[in-house]
Structure formats: structure tokens, C-alpha cells
XYZ file of C-alpha atoms in Angstrom:
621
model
C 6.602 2.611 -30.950
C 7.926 5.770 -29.202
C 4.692 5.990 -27.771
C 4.932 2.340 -26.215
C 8.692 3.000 -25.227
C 7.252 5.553 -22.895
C 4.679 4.260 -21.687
C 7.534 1.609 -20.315
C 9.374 4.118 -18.933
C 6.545 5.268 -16.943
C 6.221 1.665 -15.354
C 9.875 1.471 -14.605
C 10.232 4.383 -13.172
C 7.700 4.336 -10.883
C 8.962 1.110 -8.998
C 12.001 2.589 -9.001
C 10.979 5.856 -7.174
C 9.271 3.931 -4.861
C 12.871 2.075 -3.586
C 16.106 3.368 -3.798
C 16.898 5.305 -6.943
C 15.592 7.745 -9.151
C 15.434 7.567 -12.960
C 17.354 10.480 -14.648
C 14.990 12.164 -16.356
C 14.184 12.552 -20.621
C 15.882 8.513 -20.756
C 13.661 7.255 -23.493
C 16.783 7.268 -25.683
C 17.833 4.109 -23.450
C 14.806 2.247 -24.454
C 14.657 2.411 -27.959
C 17.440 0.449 -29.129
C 17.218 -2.488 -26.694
C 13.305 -2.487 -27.893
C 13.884 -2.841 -31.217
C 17.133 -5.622 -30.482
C 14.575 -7.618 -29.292
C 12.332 -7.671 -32.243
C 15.526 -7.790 -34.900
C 16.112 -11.122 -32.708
C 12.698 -12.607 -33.379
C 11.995 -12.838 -30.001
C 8.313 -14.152 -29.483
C 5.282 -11.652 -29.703
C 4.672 -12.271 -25.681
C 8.677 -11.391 -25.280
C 8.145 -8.361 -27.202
C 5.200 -7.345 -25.384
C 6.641 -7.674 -22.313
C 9.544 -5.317 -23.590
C 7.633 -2.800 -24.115
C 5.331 -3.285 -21.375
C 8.006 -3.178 -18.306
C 10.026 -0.477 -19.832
C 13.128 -3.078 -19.915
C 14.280 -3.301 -16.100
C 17.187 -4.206 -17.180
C 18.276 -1.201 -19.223
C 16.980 0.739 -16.003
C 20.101 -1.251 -13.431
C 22.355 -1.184 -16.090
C 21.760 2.591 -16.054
C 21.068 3.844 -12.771
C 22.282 0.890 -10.124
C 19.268 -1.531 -8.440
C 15.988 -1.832 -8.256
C 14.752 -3.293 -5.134
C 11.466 -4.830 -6.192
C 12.992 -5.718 -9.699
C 17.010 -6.629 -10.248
C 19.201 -8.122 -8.450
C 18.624 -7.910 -4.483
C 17.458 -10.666 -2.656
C 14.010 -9.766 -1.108
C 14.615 -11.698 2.077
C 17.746 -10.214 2.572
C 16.463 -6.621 2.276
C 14.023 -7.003 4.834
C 16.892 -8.466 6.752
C 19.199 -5.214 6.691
C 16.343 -2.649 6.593
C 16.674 -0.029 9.457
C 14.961 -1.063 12.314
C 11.123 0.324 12.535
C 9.952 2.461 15.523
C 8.684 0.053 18.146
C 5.565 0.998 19.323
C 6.043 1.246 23.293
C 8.809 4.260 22.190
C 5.568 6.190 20.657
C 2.829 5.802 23.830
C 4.712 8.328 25.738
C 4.514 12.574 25.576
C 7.539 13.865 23.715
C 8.627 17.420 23.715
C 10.419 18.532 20.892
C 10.737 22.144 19.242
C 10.141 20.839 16.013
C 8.676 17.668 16.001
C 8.101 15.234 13.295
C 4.916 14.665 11.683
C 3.420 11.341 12.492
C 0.170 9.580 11.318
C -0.773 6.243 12.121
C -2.557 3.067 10.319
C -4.782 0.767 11.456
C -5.385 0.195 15.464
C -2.600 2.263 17.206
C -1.763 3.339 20.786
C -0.391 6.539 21.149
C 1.355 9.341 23.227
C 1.742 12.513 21.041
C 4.345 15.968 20.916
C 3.487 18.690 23.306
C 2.272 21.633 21.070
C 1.054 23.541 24.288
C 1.936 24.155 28.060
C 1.166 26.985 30.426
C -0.505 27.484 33.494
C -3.117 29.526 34.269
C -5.791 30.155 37.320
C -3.998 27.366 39.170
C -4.721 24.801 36.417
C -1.724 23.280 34.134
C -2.796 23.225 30.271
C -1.414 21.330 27.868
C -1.919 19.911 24.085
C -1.080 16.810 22.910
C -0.436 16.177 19.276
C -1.789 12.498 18.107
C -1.856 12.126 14.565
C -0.870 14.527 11.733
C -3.757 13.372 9.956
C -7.130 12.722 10.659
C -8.725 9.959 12.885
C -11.438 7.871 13.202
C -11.534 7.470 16.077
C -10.434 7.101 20.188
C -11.593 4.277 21.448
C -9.804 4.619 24.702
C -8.013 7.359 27.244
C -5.028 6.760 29.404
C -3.633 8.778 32.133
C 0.119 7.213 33.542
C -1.072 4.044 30.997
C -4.378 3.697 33.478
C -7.771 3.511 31.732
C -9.478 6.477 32.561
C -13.393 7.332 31.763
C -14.423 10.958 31.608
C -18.237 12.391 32.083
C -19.997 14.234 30.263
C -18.486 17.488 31.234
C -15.424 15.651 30.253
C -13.989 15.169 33.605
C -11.763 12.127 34.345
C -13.729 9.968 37.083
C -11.520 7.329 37.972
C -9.158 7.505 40.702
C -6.808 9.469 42.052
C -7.662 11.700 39.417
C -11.668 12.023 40.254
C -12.075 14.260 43.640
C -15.684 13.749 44.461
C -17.712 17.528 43.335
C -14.505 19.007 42.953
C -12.973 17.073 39.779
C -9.148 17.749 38.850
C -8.867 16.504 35.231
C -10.165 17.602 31.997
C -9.532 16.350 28.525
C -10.771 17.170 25.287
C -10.324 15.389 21.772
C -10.287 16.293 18.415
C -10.163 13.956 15.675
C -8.396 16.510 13.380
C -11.165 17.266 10.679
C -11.006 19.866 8.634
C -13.908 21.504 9.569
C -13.243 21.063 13.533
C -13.510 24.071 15.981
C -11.005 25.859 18.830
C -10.460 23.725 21.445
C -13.255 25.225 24.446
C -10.390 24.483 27.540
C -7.770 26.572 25.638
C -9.952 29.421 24.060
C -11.490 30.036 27.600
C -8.466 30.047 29.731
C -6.210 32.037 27.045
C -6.629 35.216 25.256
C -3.721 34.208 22.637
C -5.386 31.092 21.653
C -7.982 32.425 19.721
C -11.116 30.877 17.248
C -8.827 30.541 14.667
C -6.502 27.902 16.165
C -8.413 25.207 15.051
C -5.708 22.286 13.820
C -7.647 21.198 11.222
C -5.991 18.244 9.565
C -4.417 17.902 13.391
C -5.888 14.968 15.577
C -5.179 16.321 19.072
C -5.847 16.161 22.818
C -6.159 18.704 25.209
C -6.085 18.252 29.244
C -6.830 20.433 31.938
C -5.178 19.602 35.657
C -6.258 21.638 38.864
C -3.873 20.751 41.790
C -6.962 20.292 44.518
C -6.776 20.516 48.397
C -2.719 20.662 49.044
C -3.250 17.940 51.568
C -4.187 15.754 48.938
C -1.687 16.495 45.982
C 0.013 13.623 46.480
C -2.375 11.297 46.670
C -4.103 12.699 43.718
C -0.837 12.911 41.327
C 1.198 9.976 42.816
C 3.618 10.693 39.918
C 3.567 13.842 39.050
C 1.601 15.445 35.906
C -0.655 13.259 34.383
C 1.129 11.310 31.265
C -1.411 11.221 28.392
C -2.045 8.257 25.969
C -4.747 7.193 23.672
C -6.021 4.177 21.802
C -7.047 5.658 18.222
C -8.227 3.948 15.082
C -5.948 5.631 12.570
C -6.374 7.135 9.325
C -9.547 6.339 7.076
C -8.242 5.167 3.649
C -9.719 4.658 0.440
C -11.073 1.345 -1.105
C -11.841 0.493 -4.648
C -13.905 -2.335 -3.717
C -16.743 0.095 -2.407
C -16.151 3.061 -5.070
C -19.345 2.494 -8.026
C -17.134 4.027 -10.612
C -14.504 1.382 -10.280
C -14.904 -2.032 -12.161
C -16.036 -4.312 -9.618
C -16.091 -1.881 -6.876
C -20.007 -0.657 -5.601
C -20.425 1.890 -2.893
C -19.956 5.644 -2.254
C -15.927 5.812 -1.829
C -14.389 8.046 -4.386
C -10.763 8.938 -4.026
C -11.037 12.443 -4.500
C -13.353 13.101 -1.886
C -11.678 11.632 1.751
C -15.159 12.477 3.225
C -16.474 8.794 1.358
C -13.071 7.127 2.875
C -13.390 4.815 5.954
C -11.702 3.138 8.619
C -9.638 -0.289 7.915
C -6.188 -2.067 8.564
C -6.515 -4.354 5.055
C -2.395 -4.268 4.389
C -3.225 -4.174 0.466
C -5.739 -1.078 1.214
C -2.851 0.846 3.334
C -0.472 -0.159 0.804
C -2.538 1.462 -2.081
C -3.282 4.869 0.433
C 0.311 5.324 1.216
C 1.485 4.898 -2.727
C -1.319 7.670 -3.097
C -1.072 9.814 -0.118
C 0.569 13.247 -0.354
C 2.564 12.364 2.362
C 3.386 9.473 1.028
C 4.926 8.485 -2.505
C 2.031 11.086 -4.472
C 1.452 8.752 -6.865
C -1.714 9.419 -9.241
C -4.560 7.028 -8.014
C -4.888 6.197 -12.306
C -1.548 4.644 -11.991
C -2.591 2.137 -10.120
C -3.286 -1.312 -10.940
C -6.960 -1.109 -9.804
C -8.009 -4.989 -10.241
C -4.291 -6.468 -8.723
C -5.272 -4.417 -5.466
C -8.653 -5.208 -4.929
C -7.518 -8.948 -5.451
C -5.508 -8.330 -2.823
C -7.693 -6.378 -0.811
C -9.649 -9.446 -0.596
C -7.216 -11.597 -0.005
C -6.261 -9.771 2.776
C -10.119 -9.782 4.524
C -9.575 -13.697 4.019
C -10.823 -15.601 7.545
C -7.916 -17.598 9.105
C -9.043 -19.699 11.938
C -7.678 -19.476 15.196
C -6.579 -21.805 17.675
C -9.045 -20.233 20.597
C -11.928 -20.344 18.134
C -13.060 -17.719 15.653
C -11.145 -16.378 12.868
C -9.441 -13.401 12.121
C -8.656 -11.136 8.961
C -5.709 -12.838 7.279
C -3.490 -9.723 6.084
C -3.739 -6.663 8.717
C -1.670 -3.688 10.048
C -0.835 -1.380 12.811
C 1.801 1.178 12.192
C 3.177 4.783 12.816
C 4.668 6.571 10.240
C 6.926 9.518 10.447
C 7.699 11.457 7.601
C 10.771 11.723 8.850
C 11.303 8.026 8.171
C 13.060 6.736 3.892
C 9.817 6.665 2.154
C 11.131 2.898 1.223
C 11.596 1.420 4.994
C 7.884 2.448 5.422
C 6.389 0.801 2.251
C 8.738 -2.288 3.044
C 7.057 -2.923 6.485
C 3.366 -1.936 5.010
C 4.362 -4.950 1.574
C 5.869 -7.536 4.426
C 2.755 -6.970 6.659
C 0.457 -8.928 3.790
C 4.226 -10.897 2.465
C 3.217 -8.937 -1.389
C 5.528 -7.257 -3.794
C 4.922 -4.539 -6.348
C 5.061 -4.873 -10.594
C 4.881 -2.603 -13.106
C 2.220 -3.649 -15.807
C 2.314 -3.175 -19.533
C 0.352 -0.136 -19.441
C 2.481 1.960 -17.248
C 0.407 1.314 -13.491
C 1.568 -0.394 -10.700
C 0.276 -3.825 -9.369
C 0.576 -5.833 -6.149
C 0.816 -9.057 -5.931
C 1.571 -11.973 -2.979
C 0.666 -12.825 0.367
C -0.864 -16.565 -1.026
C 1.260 -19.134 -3.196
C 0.476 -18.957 -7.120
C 1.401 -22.014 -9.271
C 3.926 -20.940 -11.810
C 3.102 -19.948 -15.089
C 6.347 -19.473 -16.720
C 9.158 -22.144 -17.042
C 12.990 -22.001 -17.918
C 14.144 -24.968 -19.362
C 17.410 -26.106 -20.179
C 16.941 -29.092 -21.936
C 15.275 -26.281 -23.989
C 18.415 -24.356 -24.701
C 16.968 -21.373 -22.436
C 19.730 -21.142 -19.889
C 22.766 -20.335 -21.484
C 24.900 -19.539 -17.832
C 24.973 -20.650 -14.458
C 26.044 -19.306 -11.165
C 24.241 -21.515 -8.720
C 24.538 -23.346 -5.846
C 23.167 -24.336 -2.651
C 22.985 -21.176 0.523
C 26.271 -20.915 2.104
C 25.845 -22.894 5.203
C 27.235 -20.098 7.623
C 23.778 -18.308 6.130
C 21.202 -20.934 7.616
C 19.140 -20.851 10.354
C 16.686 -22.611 11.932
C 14.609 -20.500 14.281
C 13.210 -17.142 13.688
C 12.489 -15.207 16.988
C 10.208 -12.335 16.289
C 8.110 -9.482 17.765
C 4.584 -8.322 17.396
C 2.331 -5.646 18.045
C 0.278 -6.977 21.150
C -3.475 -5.637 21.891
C -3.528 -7.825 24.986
C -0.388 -6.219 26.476
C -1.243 -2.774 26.088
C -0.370 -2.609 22.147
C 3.374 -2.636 22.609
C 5.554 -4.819 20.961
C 6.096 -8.517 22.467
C 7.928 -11.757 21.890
C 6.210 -14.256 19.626
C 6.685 -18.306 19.899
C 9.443 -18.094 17.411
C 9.499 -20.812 14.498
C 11.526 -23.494 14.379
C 12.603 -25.796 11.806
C 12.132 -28.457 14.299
C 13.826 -31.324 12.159
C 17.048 -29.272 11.552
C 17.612 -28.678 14.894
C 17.492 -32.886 15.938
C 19.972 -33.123 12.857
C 22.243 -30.479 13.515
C 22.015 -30.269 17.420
C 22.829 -26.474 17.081
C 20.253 -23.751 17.689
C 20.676 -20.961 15.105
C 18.388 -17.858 15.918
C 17.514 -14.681 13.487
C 15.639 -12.433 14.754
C 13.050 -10.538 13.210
C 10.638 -7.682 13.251
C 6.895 -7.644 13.187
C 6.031 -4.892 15.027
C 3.540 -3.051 12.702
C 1.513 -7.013 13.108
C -1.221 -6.907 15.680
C -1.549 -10.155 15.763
C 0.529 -13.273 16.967
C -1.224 -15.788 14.554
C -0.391 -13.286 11.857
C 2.955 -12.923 13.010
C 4.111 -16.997 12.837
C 2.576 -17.040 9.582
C 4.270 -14.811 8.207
C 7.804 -16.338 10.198
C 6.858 -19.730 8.455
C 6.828 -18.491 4.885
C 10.094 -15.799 5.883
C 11.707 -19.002 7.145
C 11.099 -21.289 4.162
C 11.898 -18.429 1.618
C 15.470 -17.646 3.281
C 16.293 -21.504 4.215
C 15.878 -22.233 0.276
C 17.314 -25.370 -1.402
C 19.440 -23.446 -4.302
C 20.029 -19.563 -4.763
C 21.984 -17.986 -7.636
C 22.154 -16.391 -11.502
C 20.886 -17.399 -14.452
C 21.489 -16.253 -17.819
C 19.203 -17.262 -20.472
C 18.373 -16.260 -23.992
C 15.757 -13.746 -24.519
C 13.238 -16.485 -23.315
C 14.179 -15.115 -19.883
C 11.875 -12.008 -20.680
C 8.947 -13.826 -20.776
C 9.862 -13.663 -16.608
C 8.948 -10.305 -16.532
C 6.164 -9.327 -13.796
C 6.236 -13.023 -12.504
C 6.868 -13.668 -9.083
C 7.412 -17.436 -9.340
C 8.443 -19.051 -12.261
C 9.395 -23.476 -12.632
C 12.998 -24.004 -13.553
C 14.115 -27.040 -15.199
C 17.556 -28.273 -14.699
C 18.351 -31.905 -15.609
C 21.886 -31.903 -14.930
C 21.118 -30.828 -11.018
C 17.936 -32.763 -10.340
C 15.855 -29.361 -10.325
C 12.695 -29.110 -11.382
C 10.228 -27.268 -9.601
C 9.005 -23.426 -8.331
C 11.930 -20.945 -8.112
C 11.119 -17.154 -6.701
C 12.226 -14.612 -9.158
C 13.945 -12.275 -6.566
C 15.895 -10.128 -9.289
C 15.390 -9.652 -13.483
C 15.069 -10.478 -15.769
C 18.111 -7.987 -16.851
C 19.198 -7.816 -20.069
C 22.883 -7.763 -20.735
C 24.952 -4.737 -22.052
C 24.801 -6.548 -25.308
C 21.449 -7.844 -25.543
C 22.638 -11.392 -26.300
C 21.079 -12.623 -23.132
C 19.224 -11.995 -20.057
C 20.062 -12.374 -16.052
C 17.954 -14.094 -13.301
C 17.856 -13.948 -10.091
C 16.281 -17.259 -8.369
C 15.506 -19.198 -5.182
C 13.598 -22.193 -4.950
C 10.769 -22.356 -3.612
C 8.325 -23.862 -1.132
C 5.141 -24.055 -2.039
C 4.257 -26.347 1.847
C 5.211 -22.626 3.426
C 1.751 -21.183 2.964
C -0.131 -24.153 4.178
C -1.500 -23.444 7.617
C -3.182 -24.885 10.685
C -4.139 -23.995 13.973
C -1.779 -25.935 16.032
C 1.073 -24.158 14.264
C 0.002 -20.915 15.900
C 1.710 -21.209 18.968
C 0.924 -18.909 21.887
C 2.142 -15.374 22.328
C 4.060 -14.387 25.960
C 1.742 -14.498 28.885
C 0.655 -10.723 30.548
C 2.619 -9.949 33.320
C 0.130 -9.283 36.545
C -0.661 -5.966 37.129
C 1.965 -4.491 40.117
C 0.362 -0.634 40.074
C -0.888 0.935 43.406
C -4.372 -0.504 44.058
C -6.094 3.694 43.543
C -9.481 2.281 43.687
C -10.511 2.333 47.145
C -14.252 1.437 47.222
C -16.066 3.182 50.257
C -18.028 0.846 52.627
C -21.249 1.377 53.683
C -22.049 3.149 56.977
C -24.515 3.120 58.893
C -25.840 6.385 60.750
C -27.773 6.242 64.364
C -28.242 9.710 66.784
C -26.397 9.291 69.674
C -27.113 11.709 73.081
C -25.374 15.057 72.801
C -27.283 14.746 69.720
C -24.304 13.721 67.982
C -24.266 11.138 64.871
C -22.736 8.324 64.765
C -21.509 6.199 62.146
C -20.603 2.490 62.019
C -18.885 0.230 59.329
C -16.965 -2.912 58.566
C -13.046 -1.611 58.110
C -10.688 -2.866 55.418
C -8.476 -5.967 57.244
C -5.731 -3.809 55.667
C -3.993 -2.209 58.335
C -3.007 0.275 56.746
C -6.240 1.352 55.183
C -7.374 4.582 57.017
C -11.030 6.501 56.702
C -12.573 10.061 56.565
C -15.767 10.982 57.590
C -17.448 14.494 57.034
C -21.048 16.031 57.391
C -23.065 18.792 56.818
C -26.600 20.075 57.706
C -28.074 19.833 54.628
C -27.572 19.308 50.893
C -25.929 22.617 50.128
C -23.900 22.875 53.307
C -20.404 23.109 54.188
C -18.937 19.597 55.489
C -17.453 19.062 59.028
C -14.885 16.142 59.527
C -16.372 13.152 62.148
C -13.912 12.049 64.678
C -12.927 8.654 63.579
C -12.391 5.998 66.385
C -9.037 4.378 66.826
C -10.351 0.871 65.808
C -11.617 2.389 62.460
C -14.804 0.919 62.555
C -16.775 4.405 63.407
C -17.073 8.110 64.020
C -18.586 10.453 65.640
C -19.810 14.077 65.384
C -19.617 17.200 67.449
C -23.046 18.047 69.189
C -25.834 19.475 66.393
C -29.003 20.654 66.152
C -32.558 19.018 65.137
C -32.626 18.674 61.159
C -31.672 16.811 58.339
C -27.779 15.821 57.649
C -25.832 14.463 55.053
C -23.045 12.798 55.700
C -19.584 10.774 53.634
C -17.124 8.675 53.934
C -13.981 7.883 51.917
C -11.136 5.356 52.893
C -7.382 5.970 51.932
C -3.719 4.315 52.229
C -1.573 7.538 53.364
C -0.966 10.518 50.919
C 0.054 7.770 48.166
C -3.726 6.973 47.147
C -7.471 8.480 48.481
C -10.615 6.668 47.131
C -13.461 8.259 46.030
C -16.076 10.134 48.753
C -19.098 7.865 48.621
C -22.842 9.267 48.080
C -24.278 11.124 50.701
C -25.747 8.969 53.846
C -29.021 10.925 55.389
C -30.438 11.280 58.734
C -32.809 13.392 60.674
C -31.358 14.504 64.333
C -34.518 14.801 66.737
């Protein structure tokens, strides 16, 4: 028995230190008694199982205040008055901070990063930009002042105005923060203090070299200043039980104690299970976990939902930044709500997940039955109702920054009531929009509910424990049907009954279709200086002198303006052409026989200069 009581604890106590209190420790005196009430009252062999399976929840709030995911507090309403999570646009930009916080990310993230280096040297700026405490997989994409940029393989930016022809002015290295990875090369060179051994391992960094160029050209080159850094990254590899051999049902080469197996993936069950696990984040023991609830989930999560374009996407994904700066609690609430799943503690002490798709009840309360023995319910106070929910979203297609979602309505309230009642709500860590409205539908439904309240029923009402929707039958109010159990069962200081926690339930609010999807907020048009001047081609002829000449179709852009150089050969020094006032050609001093080279490049003042095109020969005679 003692050995069963504990065993309870354990699974108590773990949900509990994952939300917002923390079991005193050497409590199994608690359990005992209340155990052993339950058999004295001949309460069924399933009710005394599940006493001594769940460690009495109960017991634990009578104790030591609520339990989020068990007793008590309504789930909606928690999400509700969470604090509000870091929106993503607030994370794309360079932060300098003595001691800054240590971030990782999840999933497919774009991201700025802490200065962890700047000094100038040999007429270069240096600096390091920390990405991710934690190792990535990848980065799919650079940004310089939010512009795409594309490096060679030197690792020279080549798009413009950062690109200066054989005399490049940007450099940027990565490093995806392994723990075997090297000294950066830039810093190593250029600084005698950085030496081999700063390596960041663990640390998922970028470095980036700047050279100021020709002074006539500064401006045009660094319109705003020093180059802001940014990078698309896929986040942390995670573990996943579906692929590991030595898990039942899993095949593959993943094993949790060895993050070299681990791969890439935004499954919300999968970063759900890594961040319980992590050592950053709760540091739970992977054998505590409910190995078969998550890989259901898992799976549920790689569902294909169809979409309203054509195609399908992944049902159940995420994109999110944590700090460990952040309550360990707001950050697992954003990672459950992202796949709409909850967390149980099983009879053996692990924890489970379980959600994101409707589940026929199981378990039923019945009155006529003589379960419920006390009532305090009643319909939602009607000050508490709404009928839209506005929302935001993490948006790929606007730069992965957070934008406004079509929010849902409850369409037939609004004709009845004539009011519009808004809630707003936050999806940020959701790339996707059709994700997003989902997810508003079932919020919607769940909050809006028919009947909320208390129930106290006789120890029947432990049978409740670990369900997450049960059917309550109510003659004298017309209910029968699917309530959520959103607090409970709890047993009373005197063990002669037990207290639920209900809302009905709607099971329409997982049904879905592709015309419910709505469409997400148009792109605004791009309004950034046009820095890619393309050169034209010229045409070279030998005019008497000899001089050369060079002819081509201007720009109708009045404002556009050209330069035209040459030199004798391919290892010369170039001379500047005079250009004609209609801008159409340009002309040489007098030169000798040989071969020439010659280049042209057009520009709009100091504020942008296009690229130098190839080199145009031509043999003077």
C-alpha cells in the first residue's frame, strides 16, 4: 500500500511542479488516510485504483492551494489571464544587454540575437551575434536591415548596397552552436584576445565583418547605418519516440540520451515532451513520461488538414522563443494550447498528454443515479460572453512576425444580439493562419459553453479522474450530454464526497472545413529603396584621338545617374570615362594601341550605387 501511496504522490506532484505550486516535501502522511477512506467506503475497485493511481488531487489543493491542469481553475480562463508571450517582431532585432537572457527557439523562427562582441579593428567593425542558446539545425536564410542577403563562397554578402564589385564590404559567418564547433576564423584572425578556445559550443551564433569602402560611397553603401543582422533558423532538434527502436512502437536510431540521433521538427506534442525533459526546461526524467499518450499525440499532430489553396498542412505545429527568463508555466501553456492538449498523471506515476481532437466520453455522472449529491450550476454570466475572437499569428508570408487573423465569429449571435463583443487572443507561437482559426473555433465554443459550475458527487466522482470529458446526466435541467472536466475531482475535507468542476461541451467545435479558414491580412507592398540597380549594356567603338567610346540605353529615371571606368588590361588600375550630359555615353581620354577593359555602374545619388557590371573588352588600333 505505502508503496502505491507513493507512487501517487509521484504523479501528483509532478503536474503540480509543472504549474503553479510545489508539493512540500516527505507528504505521504496526507495520502494514507484518504486512501484507505475510500476502501472502508466500498468504493468500486476502478475508484480505488484510481486513488491510488492519481495520488488523490484532491488531498494535494486541499493542502497546498491549485493545481492548474487538475482542480479548480477554468482552463479557458487561464489562458485568458496568462502574461502576454513575447511577440516575435520584438525578437528579429540586435539587442545589447550586459547580461542577457538565454533564449532558444522551437520550430521555424526568425531571429535577431544579443551582441556578445563589438570592436573595430584595421578599419573593419566586428561584431557577434548571439542566436540561440542551444543548438540549431539550421539557417535557412540571412538578413541585413530585414533584406535577403546571399553571401559567396568566401562568405561575402553580394547583394546590394552591401556588395562593392572586387572590393566586397560584408562578411558573415555562422555557427550552429555544436558542441564540437571551432573559433570563429573572422574573430581569431583579426584579434589576439579571441583565441582557439572561444569556441561557444552549445552557442548558435553569427559573426559579421563590415569594411567602410571608398568614403565617397559610405552612404550609399550603409544607407542606415551598421548593418542590422537577422536570420531565419530552424530551431532546436528534439527527440521523438516514434523513431527510437527501444521504445514500444517507436523504430529508428533516436535515443534520448544521445542528442546526436535527435532531429529537426515543430510536432507541438514532440516540443511539449522536449521541453518537460530539457534541462532548461522542467528536468523531468524521460521514464516519467507517458511514452504511448505522446506518440498518440505526436501523430495526431503530423495529421494532414486540407487547405483552402490546395494541399494540406501538419495539423498541430509550433514556432516559439523561449527565454529562461520567462515562469516555466507561461511557456508550457503556449507549447499545450499550440496542439489545444492538457497533461494527466497516470496510475503509475508518469505523465500523459492528451487533446487536440474530440474523444467521446467514457465516464458518466448521473443523478437519477444518486451520484450528484450538490449543485452549484448555472448558465455563463452574460457580461462573460462573446462572440468574436480576434487573434494573432505567427506569419511566414510577412516576414515571420506576428499578424492579424480573420477573427471568428459566432455569426448567429451577432444577428440575435446586434452587439459585437470582441476577445482578443494570442497565437503567436502558430505559424499558420488555418491553424490559428482552428484553434479560435474550438477556444470559442469551449468559453461560450451552455452551463459552467460545481458538482459534488459521492465517491463515484473519482472514477473522473484523468478524464478530460466526461457525460453528465441531469433530468431536472434537461442536461444530458459531454461536459469538460476543467477542475477535480477533489475530495472533500471529510471524504464524504467529491467536487467537479464542469462545462459543457461541444463536440461540432472540432469539425472542420476549408471554407471556415478564412484568409489571413494581405502583405503590405514593399516601400524600401529600390538598391538593385541593374547595369545596362554598353556598347564600346574607338573613336579618333584613339579614345573609346561607350554607348547605352539610360534609365527614363531622371534621376538615375552612371559611372564609367577603364583600364588597359585585366590587372590594371581603372580611369573614370567622361559621361555625356544626356547619359546615354562616355568617353575616354586619348590611349594607346592594346587591349582595354572597361565598366559601368548606374546609381540614384549617395542614397543607393548598383553593382559595377562585368568587364566590356576592346582592342584600340
Amino acid at each position: 500500500m505505502l508503496r502505491s501511496v507513493r507512487a501517487a504522490l509521484a504523479a501528483s506532484s509532478v503536474l503540480a511542479s509543472l504549474t503553479f505550486v510545489t508539493i512540500p516535501a516527505k507528504a505521504d502522511p496526507i495520502f494514507m488516510p484518504i486512501a484507505l477512506a475510500a476502501f472502508n467506503a466500498g468504493a468500486s475497485v476502478a475508484v480505488a485504483n484510481a486513488i491510488i493511481g492519481v495520488g488523490v488531487l484532491g488531498s494535494i489543493a486541499s493542502t497546498v492551494g491549485t493545481i492548474a491542469l487538475g482542480l479548480g481553475v477554468s482552463y479557458v480562463a487561464s489562458l485568458f489571464n496568462r502574461p502576454q508571450q513575447p511577440k516575435p517582431s520584438d525578437g528579429q532585432v540586435e539587442s545589447r544587454q550586459a547580461v542577457p537572457a538565454r533564449v532558444w527557439h522551437y520550430g521555424r523562427v526568425k531571429v535577431g540575437g544579443s551582441l556578445a562582441f563589438y570592436e573595430s579593428r584595421g578599419g573593419a567593425l566586428y561584431k557577434a551575434i548571439l542566436l540561440s542558446s542551444r543548438q540549431v539545425d539550421g539557417i535557412e536564410q540571412l538578413y541585413l536591415q530585414d533584406t535577403p542577403v546571399t553571401l559567396d563562397g568566401s562568405g561575402w554578402v553580394v547583394t546590394a548596397p552591401w556588395e562593392n564589385g572586387s572590393n566586397p564590404l560584408v562578411r558573415v559567418a555562422t555557427h550552429l552552436g555544436t558542441d564540437d564547433q571551432t573559433v570563429d576564423a573572422y574573430l581569431n584572425s583579426a584579434f589576439s584576445e579571441w583565441t582557439s578556445a572561444h569556441r561557444l559550443r552549445g552557442t548558435a551564433y553569427a559573426v559579421l565583418q563590415c569594411k567602410s569602402g571608398p568614403d565617397t560611397e559610405f552612404q550609399a553603401h550603409y544607407p542606415s547605418g551598421e548593418p542590422q543582422f537577422s536570420a531565419l533558423i530552424r530551431g532546436a532538434r528534439i527527440y521523438d519516440p516514434r523513431k527510437d527502436s527501444t521504445v514500444a512502437g517507436g523504430s529508428g536510431a533516436h535515443r534520448h540520451s544521445n542528442k546526436a540521433t535527435w532531429e529537426w521538427s515543430d510536432n507541438a506534442a514532440l516540443v511539449v515532451l522536449d521541453y518537460l525533459t530539457h534541462e532548461d526546461g522542467y528536468d523531468r526524467a524521460i521514464t516519467k513520461m507517458d511514452m504511448p499518450s505522446f506518440i498518440a499525440m505526436a501523430n495526431l499532430c503530423d495529421e494532414a488538414v486540407a487547405l483552402a489553396a490546395g494541399g494540406t498542412e501538419r495539423r498541430y505545429r509550433v514556432a516559439t522563443s523561449v527565454a529562461l527568463t520567462e515562469a516555466r508555466k507561461d511557456v508550457l501553456a503556449r507549447l499545450l494550447e499550440a496542439c489545444e492538449a492538457r497533461l494527466y498523471p497516470t496510475q503509475d506515476g508518469k505523465v500523459s498528454i492528451r487533446g487536440g481532437k474530440w474523444e467521446a466520453p467514457t465516464v458518466t455522472i448521473d443523478a437519477d443515479a444518486g451520484h450528484i449529491l450538490e449543485t452549484n450550476f448555472a448558465p455563463p454570466d452574460a457580461m462573460s460572453r462573446f462572440n468574436e475572437l480576434s487573434f494573432q499569428y505567427l506569419d511566414p508570408a510577412l516576414s515571420y512576425i506576428e499578424n492579424d487573423g480573420t477573427p471568428w465569429q459566432d455569426v448567429a449571435d451577432i444577428s440575435a444580439t446586434g452587439q459585437l463583443v470582441t476577445v482578443p487572443a494570442d497565437f503567436v507561437q502558430i505559424p499558420s493562419h488555418s491553424q490559428a482559426r482552428r484553434l479560435a473555433k474550438i477556444r470559442m465554443a469551449r468559453e461560450n459553453s451552455d452551463w459552467v459550475g460545481e458538482v459534488v458527487t459521492n465517491l463515484n466522482g473519482l472514477n473522473v479522474i484523468g478524464e478530460r470529458v466526461i457525460t453528465l446526466k441531469w433530468p431536472e435541467l434537461d442536461i444530458n450530454g459531454p461536459y469538460w472536466v476543467e477542475g477535480g475531482p477533489e475530495l472533500l475535507p471529510d471524504f464524504s464526497g467529491v467536487r467537479l468542476s464542469l462545462r459543457s461541451a461541444n463536440s461540432a467545435s472540432y469539425n472542420w472545413t476549408t471554407a471556415e479558414e478564412g484568409t489571413s491580412t494581405s502583405v503590405p507592398p514593399d516601400t524600401s529603396p529600390d538598391f538593385n540597380l541593374t547595369p545596362p549594356t554598353i556598347t564600346l567603338s574607338q573613336i579618333a584621338g584613339p579614345k573609346i567610346r561607350a554607348d547605352w540605353t539610360p534609365s527614363q529615371a531622371l534621376n538615375r545617374a552612371y559611372e564609367v571606368q577603364y583600364r588597359p588590361d585585366a590587372s590594371g588600375t581603372y580611369t573614370a570615362m567622361a559621361v555625356a550630359g544626356t547619359r546615354d555615353s562616355a568617353e575616354s581620354g586619348a590611349v594607346s594601341p592594346g587591349l582595354y577593359q572597361v565598366r559601368i555602374r548606374e546609381s540614384v545619388g549617395v542614397e543607393a550605387i548598383g553593382p559595377w557590371s562585368p568587364d566590356y573588352p576592346i582592342t584600340i588600333t
